[in-house]
Short mmCIF file of C-alpha atoms in Angstrom, two decimals:
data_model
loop_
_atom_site.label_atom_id
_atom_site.label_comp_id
_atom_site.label_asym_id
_atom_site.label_seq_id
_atom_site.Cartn_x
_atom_site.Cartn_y
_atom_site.Cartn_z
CA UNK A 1 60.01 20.24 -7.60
CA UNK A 2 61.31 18.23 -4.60
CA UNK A 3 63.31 20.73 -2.11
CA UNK A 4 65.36 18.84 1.41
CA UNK A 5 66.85 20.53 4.19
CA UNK A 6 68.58 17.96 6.25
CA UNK A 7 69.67 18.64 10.37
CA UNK A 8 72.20 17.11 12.31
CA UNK A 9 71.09 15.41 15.05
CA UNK A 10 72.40 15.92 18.62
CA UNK A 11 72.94 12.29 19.12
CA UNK A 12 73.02 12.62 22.80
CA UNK A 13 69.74 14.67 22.91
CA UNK A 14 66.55 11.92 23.50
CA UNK A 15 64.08 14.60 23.06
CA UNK A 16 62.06 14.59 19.26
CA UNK A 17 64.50 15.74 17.02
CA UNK A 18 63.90 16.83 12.91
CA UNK A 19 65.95 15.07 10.83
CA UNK A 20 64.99 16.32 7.43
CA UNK A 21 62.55 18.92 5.86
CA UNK A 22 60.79 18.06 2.58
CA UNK A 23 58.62 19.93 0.24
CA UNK A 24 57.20 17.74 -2.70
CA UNK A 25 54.37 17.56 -5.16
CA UNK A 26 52.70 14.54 -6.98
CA UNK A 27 51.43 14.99 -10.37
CA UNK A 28 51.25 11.71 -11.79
CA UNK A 29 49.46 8.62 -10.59
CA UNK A 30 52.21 5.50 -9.54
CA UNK A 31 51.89 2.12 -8.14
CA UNK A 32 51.66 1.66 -4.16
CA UNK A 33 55.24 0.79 -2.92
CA UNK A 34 55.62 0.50 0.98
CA UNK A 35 58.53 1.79 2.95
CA UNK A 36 59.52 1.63 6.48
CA UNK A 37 61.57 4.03 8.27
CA UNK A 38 63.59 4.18 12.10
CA UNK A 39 62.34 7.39 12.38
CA UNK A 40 58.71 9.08 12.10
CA UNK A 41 56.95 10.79 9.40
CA UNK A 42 54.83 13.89 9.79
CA UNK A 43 52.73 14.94 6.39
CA UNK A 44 51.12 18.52 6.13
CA UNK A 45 49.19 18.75 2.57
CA UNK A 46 49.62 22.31 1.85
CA UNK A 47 47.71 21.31 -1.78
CA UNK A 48 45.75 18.92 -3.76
CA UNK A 49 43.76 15.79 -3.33
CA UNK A 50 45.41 12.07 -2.73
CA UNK A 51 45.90 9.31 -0.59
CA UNK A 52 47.70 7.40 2.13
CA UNK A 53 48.66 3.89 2.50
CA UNK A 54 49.59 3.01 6.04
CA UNK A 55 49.72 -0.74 7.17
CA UNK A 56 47.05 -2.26 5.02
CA UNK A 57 45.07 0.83 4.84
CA UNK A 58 44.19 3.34 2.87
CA UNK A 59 43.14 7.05 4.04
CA UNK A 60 42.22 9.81 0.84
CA UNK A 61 43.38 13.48 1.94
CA UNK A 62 43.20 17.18 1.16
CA UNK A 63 44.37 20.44 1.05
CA UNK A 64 45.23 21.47 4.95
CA UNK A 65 45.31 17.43 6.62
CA UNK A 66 47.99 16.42 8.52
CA UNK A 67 48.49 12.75 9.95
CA UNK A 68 51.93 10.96 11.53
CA UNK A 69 53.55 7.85 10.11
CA UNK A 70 55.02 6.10 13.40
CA UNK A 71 58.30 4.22 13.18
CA UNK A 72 58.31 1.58 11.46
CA UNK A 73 54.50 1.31 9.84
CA UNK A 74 55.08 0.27 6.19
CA UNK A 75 53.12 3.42 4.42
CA UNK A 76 52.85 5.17 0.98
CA UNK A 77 51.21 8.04 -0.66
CA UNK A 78 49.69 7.04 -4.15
CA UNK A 79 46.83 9.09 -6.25
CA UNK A 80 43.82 8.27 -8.17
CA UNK A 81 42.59 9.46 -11.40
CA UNK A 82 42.48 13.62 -12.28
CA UNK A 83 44.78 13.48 -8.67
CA UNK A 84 47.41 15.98 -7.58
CA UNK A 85 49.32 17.20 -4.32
CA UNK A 86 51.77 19.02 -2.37
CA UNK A 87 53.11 18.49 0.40
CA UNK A 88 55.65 18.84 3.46
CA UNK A 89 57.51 16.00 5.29
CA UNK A 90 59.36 16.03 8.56
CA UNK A 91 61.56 13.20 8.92
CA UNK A 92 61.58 13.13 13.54
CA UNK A 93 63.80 11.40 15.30
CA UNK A 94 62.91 10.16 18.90
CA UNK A 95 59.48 10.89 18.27
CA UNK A 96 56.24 8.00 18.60
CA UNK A 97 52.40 9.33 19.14
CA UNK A 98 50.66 5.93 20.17
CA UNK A 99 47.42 5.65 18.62
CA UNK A 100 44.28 5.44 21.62
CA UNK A 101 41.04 5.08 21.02
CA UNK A 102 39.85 8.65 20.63
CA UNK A 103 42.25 9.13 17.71
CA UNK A 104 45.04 7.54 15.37
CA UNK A 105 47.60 9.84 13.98
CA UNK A 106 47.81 8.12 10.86
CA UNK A 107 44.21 9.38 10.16
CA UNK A 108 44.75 12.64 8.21
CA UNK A 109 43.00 15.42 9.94
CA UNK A 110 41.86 18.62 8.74
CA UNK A 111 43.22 21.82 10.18
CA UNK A 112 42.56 25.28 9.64
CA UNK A 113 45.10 27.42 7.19
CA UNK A 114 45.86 29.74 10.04
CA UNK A 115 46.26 27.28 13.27
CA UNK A 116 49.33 26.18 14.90
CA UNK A 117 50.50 23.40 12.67
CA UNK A 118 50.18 24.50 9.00
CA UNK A 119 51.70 28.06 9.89
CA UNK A 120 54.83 26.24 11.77
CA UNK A 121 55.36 23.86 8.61
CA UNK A 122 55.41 27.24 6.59
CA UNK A 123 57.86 29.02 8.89
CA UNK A 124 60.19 26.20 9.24
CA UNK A 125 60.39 26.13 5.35
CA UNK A 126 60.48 29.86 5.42
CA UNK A 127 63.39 30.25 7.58
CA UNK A 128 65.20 27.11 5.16
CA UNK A 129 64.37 28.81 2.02
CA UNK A 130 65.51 31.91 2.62
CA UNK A 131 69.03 31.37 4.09
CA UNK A 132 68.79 33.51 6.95
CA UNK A 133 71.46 34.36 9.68
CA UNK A 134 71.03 31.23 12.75
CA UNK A 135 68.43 29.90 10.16
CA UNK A 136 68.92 26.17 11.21
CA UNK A 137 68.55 26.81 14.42
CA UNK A 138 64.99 29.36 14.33
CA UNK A 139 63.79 25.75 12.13
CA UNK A 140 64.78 24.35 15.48
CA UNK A 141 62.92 25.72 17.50
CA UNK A 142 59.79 26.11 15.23
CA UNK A 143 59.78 22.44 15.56
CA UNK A 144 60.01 22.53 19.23
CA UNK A 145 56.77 24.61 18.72
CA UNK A 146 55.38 22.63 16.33
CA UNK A 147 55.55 18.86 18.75
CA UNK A 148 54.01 21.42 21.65
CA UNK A 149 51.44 21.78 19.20
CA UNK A 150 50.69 18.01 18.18
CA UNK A 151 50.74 17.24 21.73
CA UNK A 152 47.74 19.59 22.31
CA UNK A 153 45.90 18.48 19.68
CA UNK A 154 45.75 14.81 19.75
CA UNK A 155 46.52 15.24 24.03
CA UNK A 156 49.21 13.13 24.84
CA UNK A 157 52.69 12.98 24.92
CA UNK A 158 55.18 12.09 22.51
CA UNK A 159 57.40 9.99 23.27
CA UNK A 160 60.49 7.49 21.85
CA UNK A 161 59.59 4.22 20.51
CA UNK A 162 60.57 2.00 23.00
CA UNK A 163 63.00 -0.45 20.84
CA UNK A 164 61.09 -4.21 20.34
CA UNK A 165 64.08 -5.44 19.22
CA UNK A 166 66.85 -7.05 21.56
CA UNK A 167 69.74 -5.46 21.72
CA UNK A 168 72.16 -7.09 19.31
CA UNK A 169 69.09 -7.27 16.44
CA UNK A 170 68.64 -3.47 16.97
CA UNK A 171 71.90 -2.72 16.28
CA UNK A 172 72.38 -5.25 13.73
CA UNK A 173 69.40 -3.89 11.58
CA UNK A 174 70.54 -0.27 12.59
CA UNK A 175 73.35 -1.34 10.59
CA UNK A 176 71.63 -2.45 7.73
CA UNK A 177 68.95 0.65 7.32
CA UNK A 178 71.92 3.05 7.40
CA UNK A 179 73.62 1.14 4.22
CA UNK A 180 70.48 -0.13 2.36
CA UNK A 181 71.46 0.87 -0.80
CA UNK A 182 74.19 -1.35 -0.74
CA UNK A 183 74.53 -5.30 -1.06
CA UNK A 184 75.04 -6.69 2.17
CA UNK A 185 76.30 -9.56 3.07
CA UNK A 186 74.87 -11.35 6.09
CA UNK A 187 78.13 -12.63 7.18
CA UNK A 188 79.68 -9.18 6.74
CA UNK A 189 76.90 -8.37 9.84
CA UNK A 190 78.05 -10.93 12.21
CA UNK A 191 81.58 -10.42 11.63
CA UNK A 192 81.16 -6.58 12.24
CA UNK A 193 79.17 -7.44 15.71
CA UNK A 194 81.25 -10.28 16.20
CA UNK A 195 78.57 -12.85 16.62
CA UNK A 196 78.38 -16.28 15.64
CA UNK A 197 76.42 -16.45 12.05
CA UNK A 198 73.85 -18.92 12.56
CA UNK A 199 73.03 -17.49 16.16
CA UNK A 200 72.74 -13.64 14.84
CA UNK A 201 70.63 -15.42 11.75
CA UNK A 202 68.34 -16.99 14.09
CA UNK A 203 67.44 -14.21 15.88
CA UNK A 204 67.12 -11.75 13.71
CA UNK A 205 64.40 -13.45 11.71
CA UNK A 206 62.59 -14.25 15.09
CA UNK A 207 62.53 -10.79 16.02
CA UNK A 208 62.34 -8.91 12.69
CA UNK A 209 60.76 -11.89 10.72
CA UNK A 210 63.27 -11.69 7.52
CA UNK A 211 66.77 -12.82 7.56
#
């Protein structure tokens, strides 16, 4: 059964920030769709065996890994014959971990039941579950915790993802990502940021490589 907590973000705050908190399971095997997201991804299986898909590669994991899907790497999690899982998400805004040569966060790697990072996944979704007085804002600060944590383990900072997208074409495909469910037109976008169509067109598909 899927459970979400979502958070408000302080909008003025540029320090990592959780968005949402997701508890899932997979129990049937499905095809490989990518997605991209603005924001980063960090998985904690708390159960299970199954796999990754994170730009063009594929990573099996188990019970107690935990990798990072960066901003904007197209990923997926698909399984493989007699395959199950469960699972925790945090959806983190202003939040990037670089790969470097000594590791890549979207490598699952194994941690022990009772270390740092599976026991502040559990307490986040502890304090969620159970509806407690100022329990929004102990999740808070168990994620606070928890990037303290990830910092000391793969030792580096995190970090925002310095935008590679000009201005205009950042906020133009901000604009899109917060309404893709709907049909948008691409005149609709220049008129909003009062550009010239052709011009906006141009650019976005130099920069983002669609249009």
């Amino acid at each position: 059964m899927r459970i979400k907590f979502d958070f408000v973000p302080d909008e003025r705050d540029g320090n990592p920030q959780m968005i949402y908190f997701i508890r899932d399971e997979c129990r049937c095997a499905f095809d490989i769709r990518t997605f991209t997201h603005n924001i980063a991804e960090l998985y904690l299986i708390i159960g299970g065996t199954g796999n990754s898909f994170i730009e063009s590669k594929t990573y099996p994991f188990e019970r107690n890994d935990f990798y990072i899907v960066n901003p904007y790497l197209e990923h997926s999690e698909f399984l493989r014959k007699d395959q199950s899982f469960d699972y925790y998400i945090i959806g983190a805004k202003n939040f990037f971990l670089p790969p470097t040569e000594e590791s890549n966060p979207a490598v699952p790697r194994r941690f022990a039941a009772n270390s740092p990072i599976p026991l502040l996944f559990n307490r986040i979704f502890q304090e969620m579950s159970e509806k407690k007085l100022k329990s929004e804002e102990a999740a808070n600060c168990y994620f606070r915790l928890l990037t303290v944590e990830i910092e000391r383990a793969y030792r580096q900072r995190i970090a925002p993802l310095e935008s590679k997208y000009s201005s205009v074409v950042g906020e133009a495909k901000k604009f899109i990502d917060e309404r893709s469910f709907g049909n948008i037109s691409p005149y609709a976008v220049s008129d909003y940021f009062g550009c010239v169509h052709n011009t906006l067109t141009k650019k976005f598909k130099k920069e983002v490589g669609c249009s």
